[in-house]
Structure formats: C-alpha cells, structure tokens
Amino acid sequence: MPVNMKKLIVIVPMPGTFLLDVAGPVDVFTAVDSILNEAGALPGEGYEVILASPLNTKKIVTKSRAELSCNVKVDAINKPIDTLIIAGFPMAMLETSPRFIQWLHDTYPKVRRIGSVCVGTYALAEAGILEGKHATTHWQYSQDFQQRYPGIKVDTNPFYTRDGNVYSSAGVASGIDLSLALVEEDYGRDVALQAARKLVLYLRRTGYQSQFSSLLQVHTLENSIAGKLHPWMIRHLQEDLRVEHLAEQSNMSLRNFNRVFIKETGMTPAKFVEKLRVEVARKYLEDSDLSMEQIAEKCGLGGLVSMRRTFMRHMMVSPSDYRRTFRTSLQTV
DNA sequence: CATATAAGCCGCCACG
DNA sequence: AGCGTGGCGGCTTATA
C-alpha cells in the first residue's frame, strides 16, 4: 500500500440497517481525520471514509426509511482497502445476496483488517472469515448465531471482540466503541481520546473487557518483561513503583530495562505506570463509592492534589467531574 | 509563581 | 562485525 495515501475506511451499509450502525463508525473516523489534519498531519496520515453499497444501486434504505447515498458500489472500489466494516444486516439478505458474500470472501485477504457491527457479523460468518475465531454479535441474535455457526466462538459479553485482524461488535452503538478501538490502535490513545471528546463520547464504556488493562496488546501479555510485570504492578499500585524498583523486580539494569520496556510497549516505564494508575482510578470512579482520598491511596496517585493533576493530564477532566458525568449519564440511560 | 530537588529518560561508549 | 547489556553524564520534567 502506498505510504502517502490515507487509510481507506470502507463502510458497507446493509439495507434495513439502523442509521447508527453506519453513522457511528463514519463519524468516528471522520472526526479523527479532521483532528489529525488540524494537528498538521503528515502525508498519508488520517482516514478517507467511504460508503460502499452491497447492491446494484448506490441508494440504501435504512430501517428508518432514511436513505443513504453511497459513494460507490462494492465491486467498483479500485483503491486498496485498509479497513472494511460491514454494518447492520437484515437476515433476509443472507440468501438473497450471494454475490456480496462472494465479494466479501474474495476481498478479505486483501484488506488489513475487517470488522462488523451488530448483525453484520453474520456476513463475515457467511463468507467463512470467522471460522474457528472469536466473535460477537447483537445479544438478541447470539444464540441463533451460535447454532447456525457452531465453528465460531461467540462471546456475548463484550462490546466488541478481536481475533487476529477480524473484529466484530455487539450492536448499533457498539460500532462506535469498535471504531474508537481501531483508532487507538492506529494513532494511540490520545487521538482516540480527542475524538471521543470531540464527539462527546467516552473512550471506553464499561463492559466486562474493561477489567483488563488496555495498555497492553494481547500478544505482549506473555513472553515480555512488560507483560510479566503487569500483574505485579497492579498488585503493588499503592507502593513505590519507581523505575528503579521495576528494573530490580525484573532483574535487569536500569538502563536496559528502560530500553527493553520502551521497545515492547512503545512507552517509557514511568508513563506506563502512570497510565495504569489513572486507568485503575477511573475504574474506581466509575464503579465504586470510594472517596477520592481512598482512590488516590489505592492507586498510588499520592494525595488528592496529585491525583487530580495526574488525572487531568490524561483524561482532560477532573476526577470529580469524571465521576459525576459518568454517573448522570448512567442514570439517563 | 519561582526556584530547588529528585526522578526519568536517553545518547554515547564500553564490554563480552 | 553484530548483538544484548550496562554504566555514566547531562538534559528534561514534575513536584514540593
């Protein structure tokens, strides 16, 4: 893929889809692109987002009867696809559009990654892309899905799952969570966070996945010093986690520890510890009634002022604001 | 708010 | 040479 080309995000809206299935990912990627541009993007940085119709017509009628006008029909796409996302999928389409399924099957090997929103997961399954892999779909359909495709491991809890370069998300609004995760993978947490702020979203809603630290990729979890240290750090958050001690714990010299750690995680040890502390603090703010002092204590974030400063630096909101908005948004749902 | 002190980071070079 | 490693010194950054 040419280096100086923006990543092409192709979103396929299935007829009868919820608008949000489509609009969520579209707006996330679009917002990120403009954020990157405002920040002075390098050539090739950012996203080009297009809608591609799976039918013979460019017009797609959504469930609400609102009409989407696609940029192109899928088989007319002539540029390399970075990310392909299938959104929505009324069940009737399964039998009626073998051509699209075939196209999906043929196109999958040529894309960097592929994802689905909601029942779009059926399309991936039908194209044989998910065989033996983990996947998610809308909770109402997960039982049916499992029966229909016994070779696919269906997770019902998370908002989205990833297995290799295949992603699937649970339904409708979770397409947004998926998209933010993809952005985070590409451009890091800060950019994803900015996009979430711009769209007034939370970067990561609480699903069961959030029990894990998002700081490490799955493959980093084993066979790396960062991965081995990670659980230990979580257990000792309230203690002195100076880099010196981390190096000691890993039986390495300070110098080398630093070097290796950066290579593995892409960030320096101290930054990592700080992010970890903030992340755990967020969790306490979200799902506990512990006082600020108690949270600061548990996370090793020093005292109140110190926690506030550090938290602000990462989240761009104060801990109390974060807790408040989080709580009130939960109540209105 | 300024200024002192500690911690973190990293280039450079050396060793096996 | 080509690598993983580690010590030193100085620059940057956060905090009291």
Short mmCIF file of N, CA, C and O in Angstrom, two decimals, chain A residues 31 33 54 71 80 125 148 161 163 172 187 219 233 240 257 279 292 307 333:
data_model
loop_
_atom_site.label_atom_id
_atom_site.label_comp_id
_atom_site.label_asym_id
_atom_site.label_seq_id
_atom_site.Cartn_x
_atom_site.Cartn_y
_atom_site.Cartn_z
N ALA A 31 -14.08 12.24 12.33
CA ALA A 31 -13.62 13.16 13.37
C ALA A 31 -12.11 13.03 13.57
O ALA A 31 -11.40 14.02 13.70
N ASP A 33 -9.94 12.06 11.43
CA ASP A 33 -9.23 12.63 10.29
C ASP A 33 -9.10 14.14 10.43
O ASP A 33 -8.04 14.70 10.18
N PRO A 54 -23.61 -2.62 -1.15
CA PRO A 54 -23.52 -4.04 -1.49
C PRO A 54 -24.48 -4.41 -2.62
O PRO A 54 -24.47 -5.55 -3.07
N ASN A 71 -21.01 6.21 -1.91
CA ASN A 71 -20.04 6.76 -2.84
C ASN A 71 -19.80 5.84 -4.03
O ASN A 71 -19.47 6.27 -5.12
N PRO A 80 -6.77 0.30 -2.63
CA PRO A 80 -6.56 -0.68 -1.57
C PRO A 80 -7.33 -0.30 -0.31
O PRO A 80 -7.27 0.84 0.13
N ALA A 125 -19.43 -14.29 8.93
CA ALA A 125 -19.54 -15.73 9.16
C ALA A 125 -19.87 -16.45 7.87
O ALA A 125 -19.26 -17.45 7.51
N ARG A 148 -26.23 -21.54 14.30
CA ARG A 148 -26.02 -21.56 12.86
C ARG A 148 -24.56 -21.79 12.49
O ARG A 148 -24.26 -22.44 11.50
N THR A 161 -15.11 -7.72 19.91
CA THR A 161 -14.02 -8.68 20.08
C THR A 161 -13.05 -8.54 18.91
O THR A 161 -13.40 -8.03 17.86
N ASP A 163 -10.13 -10.95 16.85
CA ASP A 163 -9.40 -12.19 16.69
C ASP A 163 -8.53 -12.03 15.45
O ASP A 163 -9.03 -12.02 14.33
N VAL A 172 -25.30 -1.89 17.02
CA VAL A 172 -25.64 -0.49 16.94
C VAL A 172 -24.56 0.41 17.53
O VAL A 172 -23.53 0.62 16.92
N TYR A 187 -3.47 5.30 15.99
CA TYR A 187 -2.87 6.60 16.33
C TYR A 187 -2.73 6.83 17.83
O TYR A 187 -2.42 7.93 18.26
N HIS A 219 -0.79 -9.91 22.59
CA HIS A 219 0.45 -10.64 22.34
C HIS A 219 1.59 -10.19 23.24
O HIS A 219 2.59 -10.87 23.39
N MET A 233 2.53 -5.12 38.92
CA MET A 233 2.33 -3.68 39.09
C MET A 233 0.93 -3.40 39.63
O MET A 233 0.76 -2.58 40.51
N ASP A 240 5.71 2.02 46.10
CA ASP A 240 6.67 2.82 45.35
C ASP A 240 7.06 2.12 44.05
O ASP A 240 7.75 1.13 44.06
N PHE A 257 16.54 -2.08 31.25
CA PHE A 257 15.10 -2.18 31.50
C PHE A 257 14.36 -1.10 30.71
O PHE A 257 13.39 -1.39 30.02
N GLU A 279 -5.84 4.57 34.95
CA GLU A 279 -6.85 3.65 34.46
C GLU A 279 -7.60 2.98 35.62
O GLU A 279 -8.83 2.85 35.59
N MET A 292 -12.42 10.12 47.14
CA MET A 292 -11.25 10.49 46.33
C MET A 292 -9.96 10.11 47.05
O MET A 292 -9.02 9.61 46.43
N MET A 307 -3.40 13.39 42.59
CA MET A 307 -4.29 12.60 41.74
C MET A 307 -5.01 13.49 40.74
O MET A 307 -5.09 13.17 39.55
N VAL A 333 -29.73 6.63 30.98
CA VAL A 333 -29.88 5.51 30.06
C VAL A 333 -31.03 4.61 30.49
O VAL A 333 -31.15 4.29 31.64
#
